Amino acid sequence: MVIPVHDVNPTRRTPLVTYALIAANVLVFLSMPGVADSVAGDSHLAQLCHLQAFLDHYAAVPQELIHHQMPRVVPTGDVGVGAQGAGCVVGPPGYDKSPELSVLTAMFLHGGWLHLLGNMLFLLIFGNNIEDRMGHVRFALFYVVCGYAASYGFALLNADSADPLIGASGAIAGVLGAYLVLYPKARVWVLVPFLVFLPLRLPAWLVLGFWFVLQAFYSSGEGVSDAGTVAYAAHIVGFLAGMLLAWPLKPGTPPPPEPRGLLFGRRARPRHTW
């Protein structure tokens, strides 16, 4: 797995929507139940029950999206003691939930710091150029449409799943798909773990193509032990949606500047034309 850190692709305008999305994701994550205690490494059953109830309320659930039915019982956030010991209490939902709206709210929820920071890193690196090409309003709509496509695509493949679906990964996968279509030759600085983190400057088509292949591989359940907890299929659907939506913009997209100086972490030798 490679870690992107920077792309060689300047923008003409400040990516206000990209910055706003990053800020919103961070603020929502910090407001989620138990986040402050997770930083300190302190997690109690009451906090876990509260978080579970919070996610069932605001996360997207495939079963609800496809069948449009609320479950009869949901976690209440309280702790109870039964024959098998302490656990989270369930009961009738005390709220009205719109499955369609839950897709939007779920796009700003994350399961942990690594989940959040990884998503925001990709959005920061690749989102600014897509926003620059589309404009602020169209980029915001594009981001939301890709997120909805990813969530509903995953839900169709897992129609009976009652597990909450959270994260901005589907929408950001759409950004990556658009970047691959519009700027395949742009150079991206990445860190490759090989004994140490080796810095390389690679073309975007290689970096993002490799990322997509990994998602497809992982979605089959191969190579990872947490394939059931990560919605890799949502990444694939979001990526393809982003490619499709960005394709009409490709003819008028100026190419990225040709990189000079450093190449693959080393200074390139001067070339002489005869």
Short mmCIF file of C-alpha atoms in Angstrom, two decimals:
data_model
loop_
_atom_site.label_atom_id
_atom_site.label_comp_id
_atom_site.label_asym_id
_atom_site.label_seq_id
_atom_site.Cartn_x
_atom_site.Cartn_y
_atom_site.Cartn_z
CA MET A 1 0.00 0.00 0.00
CA VAL A 2 1.33 3.45 -0.92
CA ILE A 3 0.62 6.61 1.07
CA PRO A 4 0.09 9.77 -1.03
CA VAL A 5 1.48 12.96 0.48
CA HIS A 6 1.34 15.56 -2.33
CA ASP A 7 0.48 15.93 -5.99
CA VAL A 8 2.31 18.08 -8.55
CA ASN A 9 -0.80 19.73 -9.95
CA PRO A 10 -1.36 23.42 -9.07
CA THR A 11 -4.83 24.95 -8.78
CA ARG A 12 -6.18 28.32 -9.87
CA ARG A 13 -8.63 28.90 -7.03
CA THR A 14 -8.81 28.22 -3.30
CA PRO A 15 -10.61 24.89 -2.67
CA LEU A 16 -13.14 26.30 -0.23
CA VAL A 17 -15.52 23.33 -0.42
CA THR A 18 -12.69 20.83 0.14
CA TYR A 19 -11.52 22.73 3.23
CA ALA A 20 -15.11 23.03 4.48
CA LEU A 21 -15.69 19.29 4.07
CA ILE A 22 -12.52 18.49 5.98
CA ALA A 23 -13.45 20.89 8.78
CA ALA A 24 -16.99 19.48 8.98
CA ASN A 25 -15.75 15.90 9.13
CA VAL A 26 -13.30 16.72 11.92
CA LEU A 27 -15.85 18.69 13.95
CA VAL A 28 -18.52 15.99 13.64
CA PHE A 29 -16.02 13.31 14.62
CA LEU A 30 -14.97 15.26 17.72
CA SER A 31 -18.63 15.61 18.72
CA MET A 32 -19.33 11.86 18.50
CA PRO A 33 -19.90 10.07 21.84
CA GLY A 34 -16.78 8.64 23.44
CA VAL A 35 -14.22 10.29 21.13
CA ALA A 36 -12.54 12.21 23.94
CA ASP A 37 -12.22 9.02 25.98
CA SER A 38 -10.87 7.08 23.01
CA VAL A 39 -7.99 9.54 22.80
CA ALA A 40 -7.18 8.85 26.45
CA GLY A 41 -7.57 5.12 25.88
CA ASP A 42 -10.53 4.93 28.25
CA SER A 43 -13.68 3.19 27.01
CA HIS A 44 -16.54 2.19 29.31
CA LEU A 45 -19.58 0.09 28.51
CA ALA A 46 -21.87 3.09 28.95
CA GLN A 47 -19.89 5.04 26.36
CA LEU A 48 -19.92 2.13 23.93
CA CYS A 49 -23.70 1.76 24.33
CA HIS A 50 -24.14 5.50 23.78
CA LEU A 51 -22.01 5.35 20.63
CA GLN A 52 -23.93 2.34 19.32
CA ALA A 53 -27.23 4.16 19.81
CA PHE A 54 -25.79 7.27 18.11
CA LEU A 55 -24.68 5.28 15.06
CA ASP A 56 -27.98 3.44 14.72
CA HIS A 57 -29.68 6.83 14.68
CA TYR A 58 -27.43 8.70 12.23
CA ALA A 59 -25.60 6.02 10.19
CA ALA A 60 -26.90 4.49 6.97
CA VAL A 61 -28.12 0.92 7.35
CA PRO A 62 -28.43 -1.16 4.14
CA GLN A 63 -31.54 -2.94 5.38
CA GLU A 64 -33.27 0.38 5.97
CA LEU A 65 -32.14 1.85 2.64
CA ILE A 66 -33.43 -1.05 0.55
CA HIS A 67 -36.54 -2.13 2.46
CA HIS A 68 -37.30 1.34 3.90
CA GLN A 69 -38.30 -0.17 7.22
CA MET A 70 -37.11 0.82 10.67
CA PRO A 71 -36.22 -2.01 13.06
CA ARG A 72 -38.61 -2.66 15.90
CA VAL A 73 -35.89 -2.39 18.53
CA VAL A 74 -32.66 -0.38 18.54
CA PRO A 75 -29.99 0.37 21.16
CA THR A 76 -31.25 3.00 23.58
CA GLY A 77 -27.84 4.06 24.85
CA ASP A 78 -28.51 2.71 28.33
CA VAL A 79 -26.73 -0.12 30.14
CA GLY A 80 -28.67 -3.01 31.63
CA VAL A 81 -27.82 -6.15 33.57
CA GLY A 82 -29.33 -9.48 32.53
CA ALA A 83 -28.72 -13.18 32.94
CA GLN A 84 -25.58 -12.95 30.80
CA GLY A 85 -24.21 -9.89 32.57
CA ALA A 86 -24.11 -6.21 31.71
CA GLY A 87 -24.96 -5.11 28.18
CA CYS A 88 -26.58 -2.45 26.07
CA VAL A 89 -30.35 -2.08 26.43
CA VAL A 90 -32.52 -2.24 23.31
CA GLY A 91 -36.03 -0.91 22.88
CA PRO A 92 -38.41 0.74 20.41
CA PRO A 93 -36.78 3.67 18.57
CA GLY A 94 -37.59 6.98 20.20
CA TYR A 95 -36.95 8.97 17.01
CA ASP A 96 -38.08 9.22 13.40
CA LYS A 97 -35.32 8.35 10.95
CA SER A 98 -35.19 9.05 7.23
CA PRO A 99 -33.09 6.35 5.54
CA GLU A 100 -32.40 8.70 2.61
CA LEU A 101 -31.15 11.48 4.87
CA SER A 102 -29.08 9.02 6.91
CA VAL A 103 -26.82 8.54 3.86
CA LEU A 104 -25.85 12.21 4.09
CA THR A 105 -25.27 12.21 7.84
CA ALA A 106 -23.29 8.96 7.63
CA MET A 107 -20.85 10.61 5.23
CA PHE A 108 -19.57 12.76 8.10
CA LEU A 109 -19.19 9.97 10.69
CA HIS A 110 -16.01 7.95 11.20
CA GLY A 111 -15.11 4.92 13.26
CA GLY A 112 -11.76 6.14 14.58
CA TRP A 113 -8.84 8.49 14.14
CA LEU A 114 -7.12 6.41 11.45
CA HIS A 115 -10.36 6.17 9.49
CA LEU A 116 -10.83 9.94 9.68
CA LEU A 117 -7.24 11.00 8.97
CA GLY A 118 -6.83 8.58 6.07
CA ASN A 119 -9.97 9.87 4.37
CA MET A 120 -9.09 13.52 4.94
CA LEU A 121 -5.58 13.02 3.56
CA PHE A 122 -6.94 11.68 0.26
CA LEU A 123 -9.58 14.42 0.11
CA LEU A 124 -6.99 17.15 0.72
CA ILE A 125 -4.56 15.89 -1.93
CA PHE A 126 -6.98 15.07 -4.73
CA GLY A 127 -10.10 17.11 -3.93
CA ASN A 128 -8.60 20.54 -4.60
CA ASN A 129 -7.95 19.85 -8.30
CA ILE A 130 -11.39 18.34 -8.87
CA GLU A 131 -13.00 21.34 -7.19
CA ASP A 132 -10.80 23.65 -9.26
CA ARG A 133 -11.99 21.97 -12.47
CA MET A 134 -15.68 21.71 -11.54
CA GLY A 135 -16.16 24.86 -9.51
CA HIS A 136 -17.35 25.08 -5.92
CA VAL A 137 -21.05 24.34 -6.35
CA ARG A 138 -20.70 21.54 -8.88
CA PHE A 139 -17.96 19.92 -6.81
CA ALA A 140 -20.16 19.94 -3.69
CA LEU A 141 -22.99 18.30 -5.64
CA PHE A 142 -20.56 15.83 -7.21
CA TYR A 143 -19.24 14.85 -3.77
CA VAL A 144 -22.72 14.20 -2.40
CA VAL A 145 -23.86 12.26 -5.49
CA CYS A 146 -20.81 10.00 -5.31
CA GLY A 147 -21.45 9.40 -1.62
CA TYR A 148 -25.07 8.43 -2.30
CA ALA A 149 -24.08 6.20 -5.20
CA ALA A 150 -21.53 4.41 -3.04
CA SER A 151 -23.94 3.89 -0.13
CA TYR A 152 -26.84 2.65 -2.24
CA GLY A 153 -24.53 0.51 -4.35
CA PHE A 154 -23.22 -1.17 -1.22
CA ALA A 155 -26.75 -1.52 0.16
CA LEU A 156 -27.97 -3.26 -3.00
CA LEU A 157 -25.18 -5.81 -2.62
CA ASN A 158 -25.91 -6.24 1.11
CA ALA A 159 -29.65 -5.67 1.29
CA ASP A 160 -30.17 -7.69 4.47
CA SER A 161 -27.29 -6.18 6.44
CA ALA A 162 -28.18 -4.32 9.63
CA ASP A 163 -24.63 -3.07 10.24
CA PRO A 164 -24.28 0.74 10.25
CA LEU A 165 -22.44 2.18 7.25
CA ILE A 166 -20.35 5.27 8.06
CA GLY A 167 -17.51 7.27 6.56
CA ALA A 168 -16.67 9.63 3.72
CA SER A 169 -14.78 6.91 1.83
CA GLY A 170 -17.44 6.41 -0.85
CA ALA A 171 -17.62 10.11 -1.73
CA ILE A 172 -13.82 10.44 -1.65
CA ALA A 173 -13.51 7.37 -3.87
CA GLY A 174 -15.58 9.34 -6.38
CA VAL A 175 -13.03 12.15 -6.15
CA LEU A 176 -10.26 9.66 -6.87
CA GLY A 177 -12.13 8.28 -9.87
CA ALA A 178 -12.61 11.79 -11.26
CA TYR A 179 -8.92 12.56 -10.73
CA LEU A 180 -7.93 9.43 -12.65
CA VAL A 181 -10.09 10.53 -15.60
CA LEU A 182 -9.07 14.20 -15.62
CA TYR A 183 -5.41 14.07 -14.53
CA PRO A 184 -4.01 10.58 -15.23
CA LYS A 185 -0.52 11.94 -15.99
CA ALA A 186 -0.21 14.19 -12.93
CA ARG A 187 2.65 13.20 -10.66
CA VAL A 188 1.92 12.21 -7.07
CA TRP A 189 4.49 12.01 -4.30
CA VAL A 190 3.92 8.85 -2.29
CA LEU A 191 5.59 6.98 0.55
CA VAL A 192 6.18 3.30 -0.16
CA PRO A 193 6.89 1.06 2.87
CA PHE A 194 10.02 -0.86 1.88
CA LEU A 195 12.14 -1.40 5.03
CA VAL A 196 11.71 2.35 5.47
CA PHE A 197 9.23 4.75 3.86
CA LEU A 198 10.67 5.36 0.42
CA PRO A 199 9.53 8.60 -1.29
CA LEU A 200 8.60 8.20 -4.94
CA ARG A 201 6.95 10.43 -7.51
CA LEU A 202 4.57 8.32 -9.56
CA PRO A 203 1.92 9.08 -12.19
CA ALA A 204 -1.61 9.38 -10.87
CA TRP A 205 -2.88 6.57 -13.10
CA LEU A 206 -0.50 4.18 -11.37
CA VAL A 207 -1.25 5.36 -7.82
CA LEU A 208 -5.04 5.47 -8.23
CA GLY A 209 -5.20 2.41 -10.46
CA PHE A 210 -3.30 0.42 -7.83
CA TRP A 211 -5.66 1.74 -5.14
CA PHE A 212 -8.70 0.62 -7.15
CA VAL A 213 -7.26 -2.84 -7.77
CA LEU A 214 -6.62 -3.22 -4.04
CA GLN A 215 -10.22 -2.29 -3.24
CA ALA A 216 -11.50 -4.86 -5.72
CA PHE A 217 -9.16 -7.48 -4.28
CA TYR A 218 -10.16 -6.71 -0.70
CA SER A 219 -13.87 -6.65 -1.53
CA SER A 220 -13.61 -10.33 -2.45
CA GLY A 221 -12.45 -11.04 1.11
CA GLU A 222 -8.91 -11.87 0.05
CA GLY A 223 -5.82 -10.48 1.73
CA VAL A 224 -7.50 -8.83 4.73
CA SER A 225 -9.01 -10.07 7.96
CA ASP A 226 -11.43 -7.12 8.34
CA ALA A 227 -13.13 -7.44 4.94
CA GLY A 228 -16.46 -7.65 6.73
CA THR A 229 -16.00 -4.33 8.57
CA VAL A 230 -14.76 -2.19 5.68
CA ALA A 231 -17.20 -1.40 2.87
CA TYR A 232 -14.79 -1.98 -0.01
CA ALA A 233 -17.69 -2.45 -2.41
CA ALA A 234 -18.81 1.11 -1.60
CA HIS A 235 -15.33 2.35 -2.55
CA ILE A 236 -15.59 0.61 -5.91
CA VAL A 237 -19.05 2.00 -6.69
CA GLY A 238 -18.05 5.51 -5.62
CA PHE A 239 -14.88 5.36 -7.74
CA LEU A 240 -16.78 4.26 -10.85
CA ALA A 241 -19.45 6.92 -10.27
CA GLY A 242 -16.75 9.59 -10.04
CA MET A 243 -15.18 8.41 -13.29
CA LEU A 244 -18.53 8.46 -15.07
CA LEU A 245 -19.51 11.93 -13.83
CA ALA A 246 -16.10 13.43 -14.64
CA TRP A 247 -15.83 11.97 -18.14
CA PRO A 248 -17.71 14.84 -19.92
CA LEU A 249 -15.18 17.31 -18.47
CA LYS A 250 -12.14 15.50 -19.82
CA PRO A 251 -11.93 17.17 -23.29
CA GLY A 252 -11.63 20.68 -21.82
CA THR A 253 -9.29 19.83 -18.95
CA PRO A 254 -5.79 21.32 -19.31
CA PRO A 255 -2.99 18.81 -18.71
CA PRO A 256 -0.94 19.06 -15.51
CA PRO A 257 2.51 20.67 -15.77
CA GLU A 258 5.40 18.46 -16.75
CA PRO A 259 7.47 17.76 -13.63
CA ARG A 260 11.10 18.83 -13.59
CA GLY A 261 13.98 18.21 -11.23
CA LEU A 262 13.23 15.29 -8.93
CA LEU A 263 12.11 11.98 -10.37
CA PHE A 264 11.29 8.92 -8.27
CA GLY A 265 12.98 10.49 -5.25
CA ARG A 266 16.20 11.32 -7.12
CA ARG A 267 17.29 14.26 -9.19
CA ALA A 268 16.77 13.55 -12.87
CA ARG A 269 19.74 13.80 -15.20
CA PRO A 270 19.58 16.54 -17.85
CA ARG A 271 18.60 15.32 -21.28
CA HIS A 272 20.19 16.68 -24.45
CA THR A 273 18.30 16.93 -27.69
CA TRP A 274 20.25 16.29 -30.85
#
